Short mmCIF file of C-alpha atoms and ligand atoms in Angstrom, two decimals:
data_model
loop_
_atom_site.label_atom_id
_atom_site.label_comp_id
_atom_site.label_asym_id
_atom_site.label_seq_id
_atom_site.Cartn_x
_atom_site.Cartn_y
_atom_site.Cartn_z
CA MET A 1 -6.50 -10.19 9.92
CA SER A 2 -4.13 -8.65 7.45
CA ARG A 3 -0.47 -9.60 7.59
CA PHE A 4 0.47 -6.15 6.42
CA CYS A 5 0.25 -2.75 7.96
CA PHE A 6 -2.40 -0.96 5.91
CA ILE A 7 -0.66 2.35 6.45
CA CYS A 8 2.81 1.60 5.10
CA ASN A 9 1.94 -1.63 3.26
CA LYS A 10 4.92 -3.43 4.81
CA PRO A 11 4.79 -6.80 6.63
CA LEU A 12 3.81 -6.68 10.28
CA SER A 13 6.77 -8.83 11.26
CA LYS A 14 9.08 -5.85 10.91
CA SER A 15 9.38 -3.50 13.91
CA GLU A 16 6.99 -2.97 16.81
CA ILE A 17 3.29 -3.56 16.19
CA VAL A 18 0.06 -2.73 17.99
CA THR A 19 -3.48 -4.13 17.79
CA VAL A 20 -5.98 -1.29 17.60
CA ASN A 21 -9.42 -2.10 19.07
CA LEU A 22 -10.82 0.87 20.92
CA GLY A 23 -8.82 3.25 18.80
CA MET A 24 -10.57 2.16 15.59
CA LYS A 25 -12.68 5.31 15.67
CA THR A 26 -9.58 7.48 15.74
CA LEU A 27 -8.15 5.61 12.76
CA ILE A 28 -11.43 5.93 10.85
CA ASN A 29 -11.61 9.64 11.60
CA ALA A 30 -8.01 10.08 10.52
CA SER A 31 -8.79 8.24 7.30
CA ILE A 32 -11.85 10.43 6.65
CA GLU A 33 -9.89 13.58 7.34
CA ARG A 34 -7.07 12.42 5.12
CA GLY A 35 -9.58 11.51 2.44
CA ASP A 36 -7.71 8.29 1.66
CA GLU A 37 -9.13 4.99 0.47
CA PHE A 38 -8.99 3.16 3.82
CA THR A 39 -12.23 4.48 5.38
CA ASP A 40 -14.47 1.69 4.08
CA TYR A 41 -11.90 -0.95 4.93
CA LEU A 42 -11.49 0.33 8.49
CA LYS A 43 -15.25 0.50 8.98
CA ASP A 44 -15.37 -3.20 8.10
CA GLN A 45 -12.87 -4.15 10.80
CA LYS A 46 -13.32 -4.60 14.53
CA SER A 47 -9.59 -4.29 15.04
CA VAL A 48 -6.44 -3.89 12.96
CA LYS A 49 -2.75 -4.57 13.48
CA VAL A 50 -0.39 -1.79 12.50
CA HIS A 51 3.10 -0.59 13.26
CA VAL A 52 3.30 1.58 16.35
CA GLU A 53 5.17 4.28 14.46
CA CYS A 54 2.78 4.21 11.49
CA ARG A 55 -0.22 4.66 13.76
CA LYS A 56 1.35 7.60 15.54
CA ASN A 57 2.12 9.29 12.28
CA TYR A 58 -1.25 8.43 10.73
CA THR A 59 -3.29 9.96 13.55
CA ARG A 60 -1.02 12.91 14.31
CA LYS A 61 -2.99 16.15 13.95
CA SER A 62 -0.18 18.09 12.28
CA THR A 63 0.44 15.36 9.68
CA ILE A 64 -3.27 15.17 8.87
CA ALA A 65 -3.42 18.93 8.54
CA ALA A 66 -0.54 18.83 6.07
CA VAL A 67 -2.27 16.15 4.01
CA LYS A 68 -5.49 18.16 4.01
CA ARG A 69 -3.71 21.31 2.94
CA LYS A 70 -2.11 19.48 0.04
CA ARG A 71 -5.45 18.05 -1.04
CA GLU A 72 -7.15 21.40 -0.89
CA GLU A 73 -4.42 23.00 -2.95
CA LYS A 74 -4.84 20.26 -5.52
CA GLN A 75 -8.60 20.69 -5.61
CA ALA A 76 -8.31 24.45 -5.89
CA SER A 77 -6.07 24.18 -8.91
CA ALA A 78 -8.32 21.51 -10.46
CA SER A 79 -11.50 23.55 -10.10
CA LYS A 80 -10.20 26.79 -11.55
CA VAL A 81 -12.64 26.47 -14.45
CA SER A 82 -15.66 26.75 -12.16
CA PRO A 83 -14.87 28.48 -8.88
CA PRO A 84 -16.06 26.62 -5.79
CA ARG A 85 -18.24 29.52 -4.67
CA ALA A 86 -20.33 29.50 -7.85
CA ARG A 87 -20.82 25.78 -7.65
CA THR A 88 -21.82 25.92 -4.01
CA ARG A 89 -24.39 28.57 -4.76
CA LEU A 90 -25.80 26.48 -7.57
CA SER A 91 -26.21 23.39 -5.36
CA GLU A 92 -27.60 25.48 -2.50
CA SER A 93 -30.40 26.75 -4.68
CA ALA A 94 -31.51 23.20 -5.30
CA PHE A 95 -30.34 21.20 -2.33
CA CYS A 96 -27.68 22.01 0.20
CA LEU A 97 -25.34 19.05 0.26
CA LYS A 98 -23.38 20.56 3.08
CA SER A 99 -26.19 21.25 5.55
CA CYS A 100 -28.68 18.49 4.69
CA CYS A 101 -28.35 14.75 4.75
CA LEU A 102 -27.78 13.55 1.21
CA PHE A 103 -30.09 10.58 1.78
CA CYS A 104 -32.99 11.71 4.00
CA GLY A 105 -32.76 15.41 3.20
CA ASP A 106 -33.06 16.45 6.85
CA GLN A 107 -31.06 19.33 8.25
CA LEU A 108 -27.80 18.13 9.81
CA ASN A 109 -27.09 19.48 13.24
CA GLU A 110 -23.94 18.31 14.92
CA GLU A 111 -24.55 20.37 18.07
CA TYR A 112 -27.97 18.83 18.46
CA GLU A 113 -26.60 15.30 18.02
CA LYS A 114 -23.96 15.95 20.67
CA LYS A 115 -26.65 16.87 23.19
CA ARG A 116 -28.63 13.71 22.59
CA ALA A 117 -28.24 10.53 24.63
CA LYS A 118 -25.48 8.39 23.17
CA LYS A 119 -27.70 5.61 21.92
CA TYR A 120 -29.92 8.04 19.97
CA ARG A 121 -27.05 10.05 18.61
CA ARG A 122 -26.66 9.92 14.83
CA ARG A 123 -23.23 9.98 13.30
CA ILE A 124 -22.80 12.65 10.67
CA CYS A 125 -20.25 11.84 7.98
CA LYS A 126 -18.61 13.90 5.32
CA VAL A 127 -17.94 12.55 1.83
CA SER A 128 -14.21 12.13 1.64
CA THR A 129 -13.52 10.13 -1.49
CA LEU A 130 -14.13 10.98 -5.11
CA THR A 131 -15.40 7.45 -5.72
CA PHE A 132 -18.26 7.94 -3.25
CA LYS A 133 -20.51 9.45 -5.90
CA GLU A 134 -19.84 6.61 -8.29
CA SER A 135 -20.71 3.97 -5.71
CA VAL A 136 -23.86 5.80 -4.60
CA LEU A 137 -24.99 6.03 -8.23
CA LYS A 138 -24.36 2.33 -8.63
CA VAL A 139 -26.45 1.48 -5.57
CA ALA A 140 -29.16 3.88 -6.77
CA GLN A 141 -29.28 2.07 -10.08
CA SER A 142 -29.80 -1.27 -8.40
CA ARG A 143 -32.51 0.15 -6.11
CA SER A 144 -34.34 2.25 -8.69
CA ASP A 145 -36.98 3.35 -6.14
CA ASP A 146 -38.05 6.86 -5.14
CA THR A 147 -35.27 7.32 -2.58
CA ALA A 148 -32.73 6.39 -5.21
CA LYS A 149 -34.24 8.85 -7.71
CA ILE A 150 -34.13 11.68 -5.18
CA VAL A 151 -30.52 10.94 -4.26
CA VAL A 152 -29.50 10.79 -7.91
CA ALA A 153 -31.20 14.15 -8.49
CA ARG A 154 -29.31 15.64 -5.54
CA ILE A 155 -25.87 14.61 -6.67
CA GLY A 156 -26.42 14.45 -10.41
CA PHE A 157 -25.25 18.01 -11.04
CA GLU A 158 -22.54 18.05 -8.43
CA HIS A 159 -19.30 17.03 -10.02
CA ASP A 160 -17.21 16.94 -6.89
CA LEU A 161 -18.98 15.83 -3.72
CA VAL A 162 -15.84 16.26 -1.64
CA ALA A 163 -15.42 19.89 -2.66
CA ALA A 164 -19.13 20.51 -2.04
CA GLU A 165 -18.56 19.22 1.49
CA THR A 166 -21.43 16.77 1.11
CA ARG A 167 -22.60 15.30 4.39
CA TYR A 168 -25.01 12.61 5.48
CA HIS A 169 -26.24 10.58 8.44
CA ASN A 170 -24.26 7.41 8.67
CA ASP A 171 -27.39 5.37 9.45
CA CYS A 172 -29.12 6.84 6.39
CA TYR A 173 -26.21 5.76 4.23
CA ILE A 174 -26.29 2.27 5.71
CA SER A 175 -30.00 1.86 5.07
CA PHE A 176 -29.54 3.26 1.57
CA LEU A 177 -27.10 0.45 0.89
CA LYS A 178 -29.67 -2.14 1.95
CA PRO A 179 -31.60 -3.71 -0.87
CA THR A 180 -35.25 -2.63 -0.96
CA ASN A 181 -36.49 -6.18 -0.53
CA GLY A 182 -35.95 -5.70 3.19
CA GLY A 183 -32.98 -8.00 3.66
CA LYS A 184 -30.38 -6.97 6.21
CA VAL A 185 -27.19 -5.91 4.57
CA GLY A 186 -24.90 -4.05 6.98
CA ARG A 187 -22.96 -6.80 8.76
CA PRO A 188 -23.90 -9.75 6.52
CA LEU A 189 -22.47 -7.95 3.49
CA ASP A 190 -19.16 -7.56 5.31
CA GLU A 191 -19.20 -11.18 6.31
CA ALA A 192 -19.96 -12.29 2.78
CA LEU A 193 -17.06 -10.17 1.61
CA ASN A 194 -14.70 -11.58 4.22
CA LEU A 195 -15.74 -15.09 3.31
CA ALA A 196 -15.29 -14.47 -0.39
CA MET A 197 -11.85 -12.96 0.17
CA GLU A 198 -10.84 -15.90 2.36
CA LYS A 199 -11.73 -18.20 -0.54
CA ILE A 200 -9.60 -16.12 -2.88
CA PHE A 201 -6.63 -16.08 -0.51
CA THR A 202 -6.84 -19.86 -0.03
CA TYR A 203 -7.03 -20.34 -3.78
CA ILE A 204 -3.96 -18.18 -4.35
CA GLU A 205 -1.97 -19.79 -1.57
CA ASN A 206 -2.75 -23.32 -2.69
CA SER A 207 -2.01 -22.66 -6.30
CA ASN A 208 1.30 -23.47 -7.94
CA ASP A 209 0.84 -20.45 -10.14
CA ASP A 210 1.85 -16.99 -9.13
CA GLN A 211 -0.22 -15.20 -11.72
CA PHE A 212 -3.99 -14.86 -11.83
CA THR A 213 -6.55 -12.83 -13.69
CA LEU A 214 -9.13 -10.87 -11.78
CA GLU A 215 -11.90 -12.84 -13.52
CA GLU A 216 -10.34 -16.09 -12.36
CA LEU A 217 -10.34 -14.90 -8.74
CA LYS A 218 -13.91 -13.63 -9.04
CA ASN A 219 -14.98 -17.06 -10.24
CA VAL A 220 -13.36 -18.60 -7.20
CA CYS A 221 -15.41 -16.63 -4.70
CA LYS A 222 -18.63 -17.00 -6.72
CA ASN A 223 -19.89 -13.68 -5.43
CA SER A 224 -20.71 -11.29 -8.22
CA ASN A 225 -21.68 -8.53 -5.76
CA ILE A 226 -18.06 -7.78 -4.93
CA ASP A 227 -16.62 -5.17 -7.20
CA ASN A 228 -13.15 -5.28 -8.68
CA ARG A 229 -11.97 -2.35 -6.64
CA THR A 230 -12.76 -4.09 -3.35
CA ILE A 231 -10.97 -7.27 -4.42
CA LYS A 232 -7.90 -5.32 -5.47
CA ARG A 233 -7.87 -3.33 -2.24
CA ARG A 234 -8.18 -6.46 -0.11
CA LEU A 235 -5.43 -8.20 -2.06
CA LYS A 236 -3.16 -5.23 -1.49
CA LEU A 237 -3.96 -5.17 2.20
CA ASN A 238 -3.36 -8.87 2.58
CA TYR A 239 -0.23 -9.28 0.48
CA GLY A 240 1.20 -5.77 0.60
CA ASP A 241 4.14 -5.30 -1.73
CA LYS A 242 4.16 -9.00 -2.58
CA VAL A 243 1.28 -8.44 -4.98
CA ILE A 244 1.49 -6.56 -8.24
CA ILE A 245 -1.72 -5.64 -9.98
CA THR A 246 -1.37 -4.78 -13.65
CA GLU A 247 -4.20 -3.16 -15.49
CA LYS A 248 -4.30 -2.50 -19.19
CA PRO A 249 -7.33 -1.01 -20.87
CA GLY A 250 -9.17 -3.62 -22.90
CA LYS A 251 -7.23 -6.47 -21.33
CA SER A 252 -7.92 -8.51 -18.25
CA THR A 253 -6.38 -7.34 -14.99
CA LEU A 254 -3.38 -9.42 -13.95
CA ILE A 255 -2.52 -10.21 -10.37
CA CYS A 256 1.03 -11.35 -9.71
CA LEU A 257 2.34 -12.71 -6.44
CA ILE A 258 6.05 -12.06 -6.39
CA ASP A 259 7.10 -14.30 -3.58
CA ASN A 260 4.33 -16.84 -3.86
CA HIS A 261 6.37 -19.30 -5.83
CA ARG A 262 9.45 -19.01 -3.72
CA ASP A 263 7.53 -19.41 -0.49
CA THR A 264 5.76 -22.49 -1.77
CA LEU A 265 9.04 -23.93 -2.97
CA ASN A 266 10.67 -23.32 0.38
CA GLN A 267 7.78 -24.97 2.10
CA SER A 268 7.83 -28.10 -0.02
CA ARG A 269 11.59 -28.21 0.29
CA SER A 270 11.50 -28.20 4.07
CA GLU A 271 8.85 -30.91 3.97
CA LYS A 272 11.15 -32.98 1.81
CA GLN A 273 14.00 -32.50 4.24
CA LYS A 274 11.81 -33.78 7.02
CA SER A 275 11.00 -36.97 5.16
CA ASN A 276 14.66 -37.28 4.12
CA GLY A 277 15.69 -37.79 7.74
CA GLN A 278 13.28 -40.66 8.07
CA GLU A 279 14.40 -42.17 4.75
CA GLU A 280 18.04 -42.07 5.75
CA ARG A 281 17.40 -44.04 8.93
CA PHE A 282 15.69 -46.81 7.02
CA LYS A 283 18.47 -46.79 4.44
CA ILE A 284 21.09 -47.50 7.13
CA LEU A 285 19.01 -50.34 8.54
CA GLU A 286 18.57 -51.72 5.04
CA ASP A 287 22.33 -51.60 4.41
CA ALA A 288 23.06 -53.36 7.68
CA ALA A 289 20.44 -56.05 7.20
CA PRO A 290 22.30 -58.16 4.57
CA ILE A 291 25.52 -58.15 6.61
CA VAL A 292 23.78 -59.32 9.75
CA GLY A 293 21.67 -61.74 7.72
CA GLU A 294 24.72 -63.21 5.97
CA ASP A 295 26.50 -63.80 9.28
CA ILE A 296 23.45 -65.49 10.72
CA GLN A 297 23.24 -67.79 7.73
CA SER A 298 26.96 -68.62 7.84
CA VAL A 299 26.78 -70.11 11.35
CA ILE A 300 27.19 -73.86 11.42
CA ILE A 301 24.72 -75.41 13.77
CA ASN A 302 24.97 -78.93 15.00
CA ASN A 303 21.41 -80.17 14.65
CA SER A 304 22.11 -83.80 15.58
CA HIS A 305 21.13 -83.05 19.13
CA TYR A 306 19.22 -80.36 21.02
CA THR A 307 20.48 -78.54 24.08
CA PRO A 308 18.53 -79.77 27.09
CA PRO A 309 16.20 -77.06 28.48
CA GLY A 310 18.18 -76.76 31.69
CA ARG A 311 21.38 -75.78 29.83
CA ILE A 312 19.92 -73.39 27.33
CA PHE A 313 21.48 -70.28 28.90
CA GLU A 314 24.98 -71.73 29.22
CA ASN A 315 27.62 -69.86 27.23
CA ILE A 316 24.91 -67.62 25.92
CA ASN A 317 27.24 -64.94 24.56
CA GLY A 318 29.13 -67.57 22.55
CA HIS A 319 26.09 -68.00 20.33
CA ILE A 320 25.79 -64.35 19.42
CA LEU A 321 27.55 -63.27 16.26
CA GLU A 322 30.19 -60.58 16.26
CA SER A 323 28.22 -58.48 13.75
CA GLN A 324 25.08 -58.72 15.85
CA VAL A 325 26.92 -57.61 18.96
CA TYR A 326 28.47 -54.75 17.03
CA PHE A 327 25.16 -53.71 15.49
CA ILE A 328 23.03 -53.94 18.58
CA ILE A 329 25.37 -53.15 21.44
CA LYS A 330 27.82 -50.69 19.93
CA LYS A 331 25.60 -48.91 17.47
CA THR A 332 22.28 -48.71 19.28
CA ILE A 333 23.43 -48.35 22.85
CA ASN A 334 26.22 -45.91 22.06
CA GLY A 335 23.65 -43.97 20.14
CA SER A 336 25.18 -43.87 16.68
CA ILE A 337 21.94 -44.94 15.03
ZN1 LIG B 401 3.40 0.36 8.97
ZN1 LIG B 402 -30.26 11.41 6.99
#
């Protein structure tokens, strides 16, 4: 799970946080309505951690409405050259992106879906990102079957799928994403992505470097199916404002971890401190050893006769050296060492 709140991009350690499980749908809907780039990410997750305040703000109806209004104003000013009405009429004459599913071509009927039993109900989605068309075209290219050709024909002349209010069945979209060789792709693709990203994160966190190229990271995960955009988005979600992604046309994309180095340094430093404590203890013992040893060697022992076994414990303290008593009794028992 991400260590950063995807909404504000700040670490989750700051201020109150909440784990969203059942509310995922609300977040996804908010993302779709906002038309931001988090929809795909949220659909991948079973739960997310976010700040309580961020979630409230993100799903608040009035805030969403404001975002939508802003977007519509932007779109209106961008499409002055060809008024929306003319474009809608043009697409309606061929295929109605708004009322028919982009993928299967069937009429979309939300009222009808609502009346159906829950398990048969089909989710109807609206295209909310400008990159949707690009990714559909990419999938179509890799499929190159009849379905793909039809879909390409439907969206080929539509410049802006968001403005055309393009809609589709979610299950149709999911099966469109599946490769035509029949392999299951829905969940497994997500898992492959998660696995690949885990590899990348581990690589970054174990590296002494704090700068990587996108190609380098792609080589690490050995999964060529993951596009650059997804990697960059996941990096941002995982590292938040600790990661800086620099892109220059014609040059390789650079990924910089700002705090990576410092964190690693701190970590190795604290490890050193731990071992320092141990080292110091041995050093004291080592320093004391020659003194005690010297005293032991300096004792003159009368070896012309042996103490009879019965008298061995007589005057026992007299045989112990002053330094030994000091070292053992005073230092160890009083707890100085
Ligand atoms: Zn937040
Ligand atoms: Zn459909």
